[in-house]
CSV table of C-alpha atoms in Angstrom, one decimal:
chain,number,residue,atom,x,y,z
A,1,MET,CA,-5.2,55.0,-31.8
A,2,GLU,CA,-8.6,53.4,-32.8
A,3,VAL,CA,-9.7,52.9,-36.3
A,4,GLY,CA,-13.4,52.6,-37.0
A,5,VAL,CA,-15.4,51.9,-40.1
A,6,MET,CA,-18.2,54.3,-41.0
A,7,GLU,CA,-21.1,53.0,-43.0
A,8,VAL,CA,-22.3,55.3,-45.7
A,9,ARG,CA,-25.9,54.7,-46.9
A,10,THR,CA,-27.4,56.2,-50.0
A,11,LEU,CA,-31.1,56.4,-50.1
A,12,ALA,CA,-32.6,55.2,-53.3
A,13,ALA,CA,-34.7,57.6,-55.3
A,14,THR,CA,-38.2,58.1,-54.1
A,15,ARG,CA,-40.8,57.2,-56.7
A,16,ILE,CA,-43.9,59.2,-56.7
A,17,GLY,CA,-46.6,59.4,-59.3
A,18,CYS,CA,-49.6,61.6,-60.0
A,19,GLY,CA,-52.8,59.7,-60.8
A,20,ALA,CA,-55.2,62.6,-61.2
A,21,GLY,CA,-54.8,66.3,-61.9
A,22,PHE,CA,-58.4,67.5,-61.4
A,23,ALA,CA,-61.7,66.3,-60.1
A,24,GLY,CA,-62.9,64.7,-63.3
A,25,ASP,CA,-59.7,63.2,-64.5
A,26,ARG,CA,-59.5,59.7,-66.0
A,27,PHE,CA,-59.3,56.7,-63.7
A,28,ALA,CA,-57.2,54.3,-65.7
A,29,PRO,CA,-53.8,56.0,-65.6
A,30,ALA,CA,-53.7,55.8,-61.8
A,31,SER,CA,-54.4,52.0,-61.8
A,32,ASP,CA,-51.6,51.6,-64.4
A,33,LEU,CA,-49.2,53.6,-62.3
A,34,LEU,CA,-49.9,51.4,-59.3
A,35,VAL,CA,-49.5,48.1,-61.1
A,36,ARG,CA,-46.5,48.9,-63.2
A,37,GLY,CA,-44.9,52.0,-61.6
A,38,GLY,CA,-43.1,50.6,-58.6
A,39,LEU,CA,-44.2,53.6,-56.7
A,40,ASP,CA,-43.6,54.6,-53.1
A,41,TYR,CA,-46.5,57.1,-53.3
A,42,LEU,CA,-49.4,57.9,-55.6
A,43,VAL,CA,-50.9,61.3,-55.3
A,44,LEU,CA,-54.4,62.2,-56.5
A,45,GLU,CA,-54.8,65.9,-56.9
A,46,CYS,CA,-58.5,66.5,-57.4
A,47,LEU,CA,-59.3,69.8,-55.8
A,48,ALA,CA,-59.6,73.4,-57.1
A,49,GLU,CA,-61.3,76.6,-55.9
A,50,ARG,CA,-64.5,75.8,-57.7
A,51,THR,CA,-64.6,72.1,-56.6
A,52,ILE,CA,-64.2,73.1,-52.9
A,53,ALA,CA,-67.0,75.6,-53.4
A,54,ALA,CA,-69.2,72.9,-54.9
A,55,GLY,CA,-68.3,70.7,-51.9
A,56,THR,CA,-69.3,73.5,-49.6
A,57,LEU,CA,-72.7,73.7,-51.2
A,58,ARG,CA,-73.2,70.0,-50.9
A,59,ARG,CA,-72.2,70.1,-47.2
A,60,LEU,CA,-74.7,72.9,-46.5
A,61,THR,CA,-77.5,70.5,-47.5
A,62,ASP,CA,-75.9,67.3,-46.2
A,63,PRO,CA,-73.6,67.6,-43.2
A,64,GLN,CA,-72.1,64.2,-44.1
A,65,GLY,CA,-71.4,65.3,-47.7
A,66,GLY,CA,-69.0,67.8,-49.1
A,67,TYR,CA,-66.2,65.5,-50.1
A,68,ASP,CA,-65.5,64.5,-53.7
A,69,PRO,CA,-68.6,62.6,-55.1
A,70,LEU,CA,-66.3,60.4,-57.1
A,71,LEU,CA,-64.3,59.3,-54.1
A,72,GLU,CA,-65.7,55.7,-53.9
A,73,ARG,CA,-65.5,55.1,-57.7
A,74,ARG,CA,-62.0,56.4,-57.8
A,75,LEU,CA,-60.7,54.5,-54.8
A,76,THR,CA,-62.4,51.2,-55.4
A,77,PRO,CA,-59.8,49.9,-57.9
A,78,LEU,CA,-56.9,51.8,-56.3
A,79,LEU,CA,-57.1,50.6,-52.7
A,80,PRO,CA,-56.5,46.9,-53.5
A,81,ALA,CA,-53.8,47.7,-56.0
A,82,ALA,CA,-52.0,50.1,-53.6
A,83,ALA,CA,-52.1,47.5,-50.8
A,84,ALA,CA,-50.8,44.8,-53.1
A,85,HIS,CA,-47.9,46.8,-54.3
A,86,GLY,CA,-47.0,48.6,-51.1
A,87,THR,CA,-47.8,52.1,-52.4
A,88,ARG,CA,-49.2,54.8,-50.1
A,89,LEU,CA,-52.0,57.0,-51.4
A,90,VAL,CA,-52.3,60.7,-50.7
A,91,THR,CA,-55.2,62.7,-52.0
A,92,ASN,CA,-57.3,65.8,-51.4
A,93,LEU,CA,-60.5,64.1,-52.3
A,94,GLY,CA,-61.7,65.3,-48.8
A,95,ALA,CA,-62.6,68.6,-50.4
A,96,ALA,CA,-64.9,70.5,-48.0
A,97,ASN,CA,-65.3,67.6,-45.6
A,98,PRO,CA,-62.2,65.5,-45.2
A,99,ALA,CA,-63.4,63.8,-42.0
A,100,ALA,CA,-66.5,62.4,-43.7
A,101,ALA,CA,-64.3,61.4,-46.7
A,102,GLY,CA,-62.1,59.4,-44.3
A,103,VAL,CA,-65.1,57.6,-42.9
A,104,ALA,CA,-66.3,56.8,-46.4
A,105,ALA,CA,-62.8,55.5,-47.4
A,106,ALA,CA,-62.6,53.4,-44.3
A,107,ARG,CA,-66.1,51.9,-45.0
A,108,LEU,CA,-65.0,51.2,-48.6
A,109,ALA,CA,-61.8,49.5,-47.4
A,110,ARG,CA,-63.7,47.2,-45.0
A,111,ARG,CA,-66.1,46.3,-47.8
A,112,LEU,CA,-63.1,45.4,-50.0
A,113,GLY,CA,-61.7,43.2,-47.2
A,114,LEU,CA,-58.7,45.5,-46.7
A,115,ASP,CA,-57.0,46.2,-43.4
A,116,LEU,CA,-55.8,49.8,-44.0
A,117,THR,CA,-54.8,52.7,-41.8
A,118,ILE,CA,-56.4,55.9,-43.0
A,119,ALA,CA,-55.3,59.3,-41.8
A,120,VAL,CA,-57.3,62.5,-42.3
A,121,VAL,CA,-55.8,66.0,-42.4
A,122,THR,CA,-58.2,68.7,-41.0
A,123,GLY,CA,-57.7,72.3,-40.0
A,124,ASP,CA,-58.0,74.0,-43.3
A,125,GLU,CA,-61.6,75.1,-42.6
A,126,VAL,CA,-61.1,78.5,-40.9
A,127,THR,CA,-64.4,80.2,-41.4
A,128,ALA,CA,-64.8,81.0,-37.7
A,129,LEU,CA,-61.4,82.8,-37.7
A,130,MET,CA,-62.2,85.2,-40.5
A,131,ASP,CA,-62.4,88.9,-39.9
A,132,PRO,CA,-65.3,90.2,-42.1
A,133,CYS,CA,-63.5,93.6,-42.3
A,134,ARG,CA,-60.4,92.0,-43.8
A,135,PRO,CA,-59.8,93.1,-47.4
A,136,ALA,CA,-60.0,90.6,-50.2
A,137,GLN,CA,-56.8,90.1,-52.2
A,138,GLU,CA,-58.5,90.6,-55.6
A,139,ASP,CA,-60.2,93.9,-55.1
A,140,GLY,CA,-59.3,95.3,-51.7
A,141,ARG,CA,-63.0,95.4,-50.6
A,142,ALA,CA,-63.9,94.0,-47.2
A,143,LEU,CA,-64.9,90.4,-47.2
A,144,ALA,CA,-68.3,91.3,-45.8
A,145,ASP,CA,-69.1,93.4,-48.8
A,146,HIS,CA,-69.1,90.4,-51.1
A,147,GLY,CA,-72.0,88.5,-49.5
A,148,ARG,CA,-72.6,86.1,-46.7
A,149,LEU,CA,-69.5,84.2,-45.9
A,150,VAL,CA,-70.2,80.5,-45.9
A,151,ALA,CA,-66.7,78.9,-46.0
A,152,ALA,CA,-63.0,79.7,-45.8
A,153,HIS,CA,-60.3,77.2,-46.4
A,154,ALA,CA,-56.6,77.9,-45.7
A,155,TYR,CA,-54.0,76.3,-48.0
A,156,LEU,CA,-52.1,74.0,-45.7
A,157,GLY,CA,-48.6,72.9,-46.4
A,158,ALA,CA,-46.4,69.8,-46.6
A,159,ASP,CA,-46.0,69.6,-42.8
A,160,ALA,CA,-49.6,68.5,-42.5
A,161,VAL,CA,-49.2,65.7,-45.1
A,162,ARG,CA,-45.9,64.6,-43.6
A,163,ALA,CA,-47.4,64.4,-40.1
A,164,ALA,CA,-50.2,62.2,-41.4
A,165,LEU,CA,-47.7,59.9,-43.1
A,166,ASP,CA,-45.6,59.8,-39.9
A,167,THR,CA,-48.5,57.9,-38.3
A,168,GLY,CA,-47.9,55.0,-40.6
A,169,ALA,CA,-51.1,55.6,-42.6
A,170,ASP,CA,-51.6,53.7,-45.8
A,171,VAL,CA,-54.0,56.4,-47.1
A,172,VAL,CA,-54.0,60.1,-46.4
A,173,ILE,CA,-57.0,62.2,-47.2
A,174,THR,CA,-56.9,66.0,-47.0
A,175,GLY,CA,-59.0,69.0,-47.7
A,176,ARG,CA,-57.4,72.2,-48.9
A,177,VAL,CA,-53.7,71.6,-49.2
A,178,ALA,CA,-51.5,73.6,-51.7
A,179,ASP,CA,-51.2,71.4,-54.7
A,180,PRO,CA,-47.4,70.9,-54.7
A,181,SER,CA,-47.4,70.4,-51.0
A,182,LEU,CA,-49.1,67.1,-51.4
A,183,PHE,CA,-46.0,65.8,-53.1
A,184,VAL,CA,-43.5,67.7,-50.9
A,185,GLY,CA,-45.0,66.0,-47.8
A,186,CYS,CA,-44.6,62.6,-49.3
A,187,VAL,CA,-41.0,63.1,-50.4
A,188,ALA,CA,-40.0,64.9,-47.1
A,189,HIS,CA,-41.5,62.0,-45.1
A,190,HIS,CA,-39.8,59.3,-47.2
A,191,ARG,CA,-36.4,61.0,-47.3
A,192,GLY,CA,-36.3,62.5,-43.8
A,193,TRP,CA,-36.1,66.1,-45.0
A,194,ASP,CA,-36.1,69.0,-42.6
A,195,LEU,CA,-38.4,71.3,-44.4
A,196,ARG,CA,-36.8,74.3,-42.6
A,197,ASP,CA,-34.1,73.8,-45.2
A,198,ALA,CA,-35.5,76.1,-47.9
A,199,ASP,CA,-33.5,74.6,-50.7
A,200,LEU,CA,-34.9,71.2,-50.0
A,201,ALA,CA,-38.4,72.6,-49.7
A,202,ALA,CA,-37.9,74.4,-53.1
A,203,HIS,CA,-36.6,71.2,-54.7
A,204,GLY,CA,-39.6,69.3,-53.5
A,205,THR,CA,-41.9,72.1,-54.7
A,206,LEU,CA,-40.4,72.0,-58.1
A,207,VAL,CA,-41.2,68.3,-58.3
A,208,GLY,CA,-44.7,68.8,-57.0
A,209,HIS,CA,-45.4,71.6,-59.4
A,210,LEU,CA,-44.3,69.5,-62.4
A,211,LEU,CA,-46.5,66.6,-61.3
A,212,GLU,CA,-49.6,68.3,-59.9
A,213,CYS,CA,-51.5,68.6,-63.2
A,214,ALA,CA,-50.9,64.9,-64.1
A,215,GLY,CA,-51.1,64.6,-67.9
A,216,GLN,CA,-50.0,68.2,-68.6
A,217,VAL,CA,-46.3,67.4,-68.1
A,218,THR,CA,-46.6,64.3,-70.3
A,219,GLY,CA,-47.9,66.3,-73.3
A,220,GLY,CA,-51.6,66.8,-72.5
A,221,TYR,CA,-51.3,70.5,-72.5
A,222,PHE,CA,-48.6,70.6,-75.1
A,223,ALA,CA,-50.3,69.3,-78.2
A,224,ASP,CA,-50.7,72.0,-80.8
A,225,PRO,CA,-50.6,70.5,-84.3
A,226,PRO,CA,-48.8,71.0,-86.6
A,227,LEU,CA,-46.3,72.8,-84.3
A,228,SER,CA,-46.3,70.4,-81.4
A,229,GLN,CA,-47.1,66.7,-82.0
A,230,VAL,CA,-48.0,64.4,-79.1
A,231,PRO,CA,-48.2,60.7,-80.0
A,232,ASP,CA,-51.2,58.6,-78.9
A,233,LEU,CA,-52.8,61.5,-77.0
A,234,ALA,CA,-56.0,59.4,-76.4
A,235,HIS,CA,-54.0,57.1,-74.2
A,236,LEU,CA,-52.0,59.7,-72.4
A,237,GLY,CA,-49.8,58.3,-69.6
A,238,PHE,CA,-49.5,60.1,-66.3
A,239,PRO,CA,-46.1,61.2,-64.8
A,240,ILE,CA,-43.7,59.7,-62.3
A,241,ALA,CA,-40.9,61.5,-60.5
A,242,GLU,CA,-37.7,59.7,-59.3
A,243,VAL,CA,-36.6,62.1,-56.6
A,244,THR,CA,-33.2,62.3,-54.8
A,245,ASP,CA,-32.0,65.0,-52.5
A,246,THR,CA,-30.4,67.0,-55.4
A,247,ASP,CA,-32.4,66.3,-58.5
A,248,ALA,CA,-35.4,64.4,-60.0
A,249,VAL,CA,-36.2,62.6,-63.2
A,250,ILE,CA,-39.6,63.1,-64.7
A,251,THR,CA,-40.9,60.2,-66.7
A,252,LYS,CA,-43.9,58.1,-67.6
A,253,LEU,CA,-44.7,54.4,-68.0
A,254,PRO,CA,-43.4,52.7,-71.2
A,255,GLY,CA,-46.1,52.0,-73.7
A,256,THR,CA,-48.3,54.9,-72.7
A,257,GLY,CA,-49.3,57.8,-74.9
A,258,GLY,CA,-47.8,61.3,-74.7
A,259,ARG,CA,-44.2,62.5,-74.4
A,260,VAL,CA,-41.9,63.7,-71.7
A,261,ASP,CA,-39.1,65.9,-73.0
A,262,GLY,CA,-37.4,69.2,-72.3
A,263,ALA,CA,-40.3,71.1,-74.0
A,264,THR,CA,-43.1,69.5,-72.1
A,265,VAL,CA,-41.3,69.9,-68.8
A,266,ALA,CA,-40.4,73.5,-69.5
A,267,GLY,CA,-44.0,74.2,-70.4
A,268,GLN,CA,-45.4,72.9,-67.2
A,269,LEU,CA,-42.6,74.6,-65.2
A,270,GLY,CA,-44.0,78.0,-66.3
A,271,TYR,CA,-47.6,77.1,-65.6
A,272,GLU,CA,-49.4,79.4,-63.1
A,273,ILE,CA,-46.3,80.4,-61.2
A,274,GLY,CA,-46.4,84.2,-61.5
A,275,ASP,CA,-43.0,85.4,-60.5
A,276,PRO,CA,-40.6,82.5,-61.3
A,277,SER,CA,-38.1,83.9,-58.7
A,278,ALA,CA,-40.7,83.8,-55.9
A,279,TYR,CA,-43.2,81.0,-56.4
A,280,THR,CA,-44.8,81.1,-53.0
A,281,THR,CA,-46.4,78.2,-51.3
A,282,PRO,CA,-47.0,77.4,-47.6
A,283,ASP,CA,-43.7,75.7,-47.5
A,284,VAL,CA,-41.3,78.0,-49.3
A,285,ARG,CA,-40.7,80.9,-51.6
A,286,ALA,CA,-39.2,79.0,-54.5
A,287,ASP,CA,-36.8,80.5,-57.0
A,288,PHE,CA,-37.1,78.5,-60.3
A,289,THR,CA,-34.9,80.9,-62.4
A,290,GLY,CA,-31.9,78.7,-62.0
A,291,VAL,CA,-33.7,75.4,-62.7
A,292,VAL,CA,-31.7,73.1,-65.2
A,293,ILE,CA,-33.7,70.9,-67.5
A,294,GLU,CA,-31.7,68.0,-69.0
A,295,ASP,CA,-33.4,65.9,-71.6
A,296,LEU,CA,-32.1,62.3,-71.1
A,297,GLY,CA,-34.1,60.9,-74.0
A,298,GLY,CA,-36.5,58.0,-73.8
A,299,ASP,CA,-39.2,60.1,-72.0
A,300,ARG,CA,-36.9,61.0,-69.2
A,301,VAL,CA,-36.0,64.5,-68.1
A,302,ARG,CA,-33.8,65.5,-65.2
A,303,VAL,CA,-34.5,68.7,-63.3
A,304,SER,CA,-32.5,70.4,-60.6
A,305,GLY,CA,-31.4,73.8,-59.4
A,306,ALA,CA,-34.4,75.1,-57.5
A,307,ARG,CA,-33.5,77.4,-54.6
A,308,GLY,CA,-35.6,78.6,-51.8
A,309,ARG,CA,-36.2,81.3,-49.2
A,310,THR,CA,-38.1,81.2,-45.9
A,311,ALA,CA,-41.8,80.3,-46.2
A,312,PRO,CA,-44.3,83.1,-45.8
A,313,GLU,CA,-45.8,83.7,-42.3
A,314,ASP,CA,-49.4,83.9,-43.7
A,315,LEU,CA,-51.4,81.3,-45.5
A,316,LYS,CA,-53.6,82.0,-48.5
A,317,VAL,CA,-57.3,81.5,-47.8
A,318,SER,CA,-60.0,80.6,-50.3
A,319,VAL,CA,-63.3,82.3,-49.3
A,320,GLY,CA,-66.7,81.3,-50.4
A,321,PHE,CA,-69.8,83.6,-50.3
A,322,GLN,CA,-73.5,83.1,-50.7
A,323,ALA,CA,-74.0,85.9,-53.2
A,324,GLY,CA,-76.4,84.6,-55.8
A,325,TYR,CA,-75.3,83.5,-59.3
A,326,ARG,CA,-73.3,84.9,-62.1
A,327,CYS,CA,-73.3,83.6,-65.7
A,328,GLU,CA,-71.7,84.6,-68.9
A,329,ALA,CA,-73.2,84.2,-72.3
A,330,GLU,CA,-71.7,84.9,-75.7
A,331,ILE,CA,-73.2,85.5,-79.1
A,332,ASP,CA,-70.8,85.6,-82.1
A,333,TYR,CA,-71.2,87.8,-85.1
A,334,CYS,CA,-69.0,87.8,-88.2
A,335,GLY,CA,-68.9,89.5,-91.5
A,336,SER,CA,-69.3,93.1,-92.4
A,337,GLY,CA,-71.0,95.2,-89.7
A,338,ALA,CA,-70.3,92.6,-87.0
A,339,ARG,CA,-69.4,95.1,-84.4
A,340,ALA,CA,-72.5,97.2,-85.0
A,341,ARG,CA,-74.8,94.2,-84.9
A,342,ALA,CA,-73.1,92.9,-81.7
A,343,GLU,CA,-73.6,96.3,-80.0
A,344,LEU,CA,-77.2,96.3,-81.0
A,345,ALA,CA,-77.7,92.9,-79.5
A,346,ALA,CA,-76.0,93.9,-76.3
A,347,ALA,CA,-78.3,96.9,-76.1
A,348,VAL,CA,-81.4,94.7,-76.5
A,349,VAL,CA,-80.3,92.2,-73.8
A,350,ARG,CA,-79.4,95.1,-71.5
A,351,GLU,CA,-82.9,96.6,-71.9
A,352,ARG,CA,-84.8,93.4,-71.5
A,353,THR,CA,-82.9,92.4,-68.4
A,354,ARG,CA,-82.9,95.9,-66.8
A,355,GLY,CA,-83.5,95.5,-63.0
A,356,VAL,CA,-83.1,91.7,-63.2
A,357,PHE,CA,-79.5,91.1,-64.0
A,358,CYS,CA,-76.3,93.1,-63.8
A,359,ILE,CA,-75.0,93.3,-67.3
A,360,SER,CA,-71.3,94.1,-67.6
A,361,PRO,CA,-70.5,97.2,-69.6
A,362,ARG,CA,-67.8,95.4,-71.5
A,363,SER,CA,-70.5,93.3,-73.2
A,364,SER,CA,-70.9,96.1,-75.7
A,365,THR,CA,-67.2,96.7,-76.3
A,366,SER,CA,-65.8,93.2,-76.5
A,367,ALA,CA,-67.3,92.3,-79.9
A,368,ARG,CA,-64.8,91.6,-82.6
A,369,ALA,CA,-65.0,91.1,-86.3
A,370,ALA,CA,-64.2,87.6,-87.4
């Protein structure tokens, strides 16, 4: 009989921070996270439907453009700090031209004297694959009926981010990747997850969804005085997640403004998820109805309990059209007779712009008395 000794290793929690939640977000919190956060990964989530549309317009006039115009300013302080602290950067600053963004980032790194490996995720641009007869999700009309199609970007998943990190890249630049998938890819790579495990994918998606909007989960979207007070909102800190295979702790750096508690986390959990039992991403159909939120005090909240079902077979696609411009204007009326005066103004505008603009009929019915 042979007796052996089996070594059991427990992987320490993966530390991942969010240094931006939209294209124009503040620069300073990301630098603070890199210097003091002890992060394995820092994610900059800077892309939305309107920002990728704006990137497409820039690329139409400049084939080497189309990526986030703040890329160089945002990365200049971050690349040296990330290299110094051993933190890997993942960002969708590539917008409508991730390949050109990668070239720009590499050029910046050389100028800063840094020897970095930069990986670029492409493949989200699927304009050539679009069927113009396919109905749009919003109104059921054929895509061709909306105007000249100029760009179509599929929402890629965590597998694309993970593959880029698997190359050993210090910086990963993507185009259109689903927001939580940026984080899921980092955690899956670091912890060796098999993303075919729907519960692990859902757990990672829970973390990514809580972090993706940066300062929202640390109180930035929660302040509503006098009902909800958030301290030192002007110096709001951005979030960190300490992720294991079964739970995660959401927190922020000490000494930064804002708050992390059960209420701020619950508020972000419900943000833009639609059906909480089937939050669908390219990675999973996540069920958040059983999520447990445990306030640990001291700006630390533990979350767990997400469950998942198989990922959808189809990917969501954001489609851009060259279809002119649309604007909305508003005139406010108050006091007695407000509705009648508003309806009169709407009639005047409609008459003066007849044949020039399309005026929505609701303009004459949306007036309200103050």
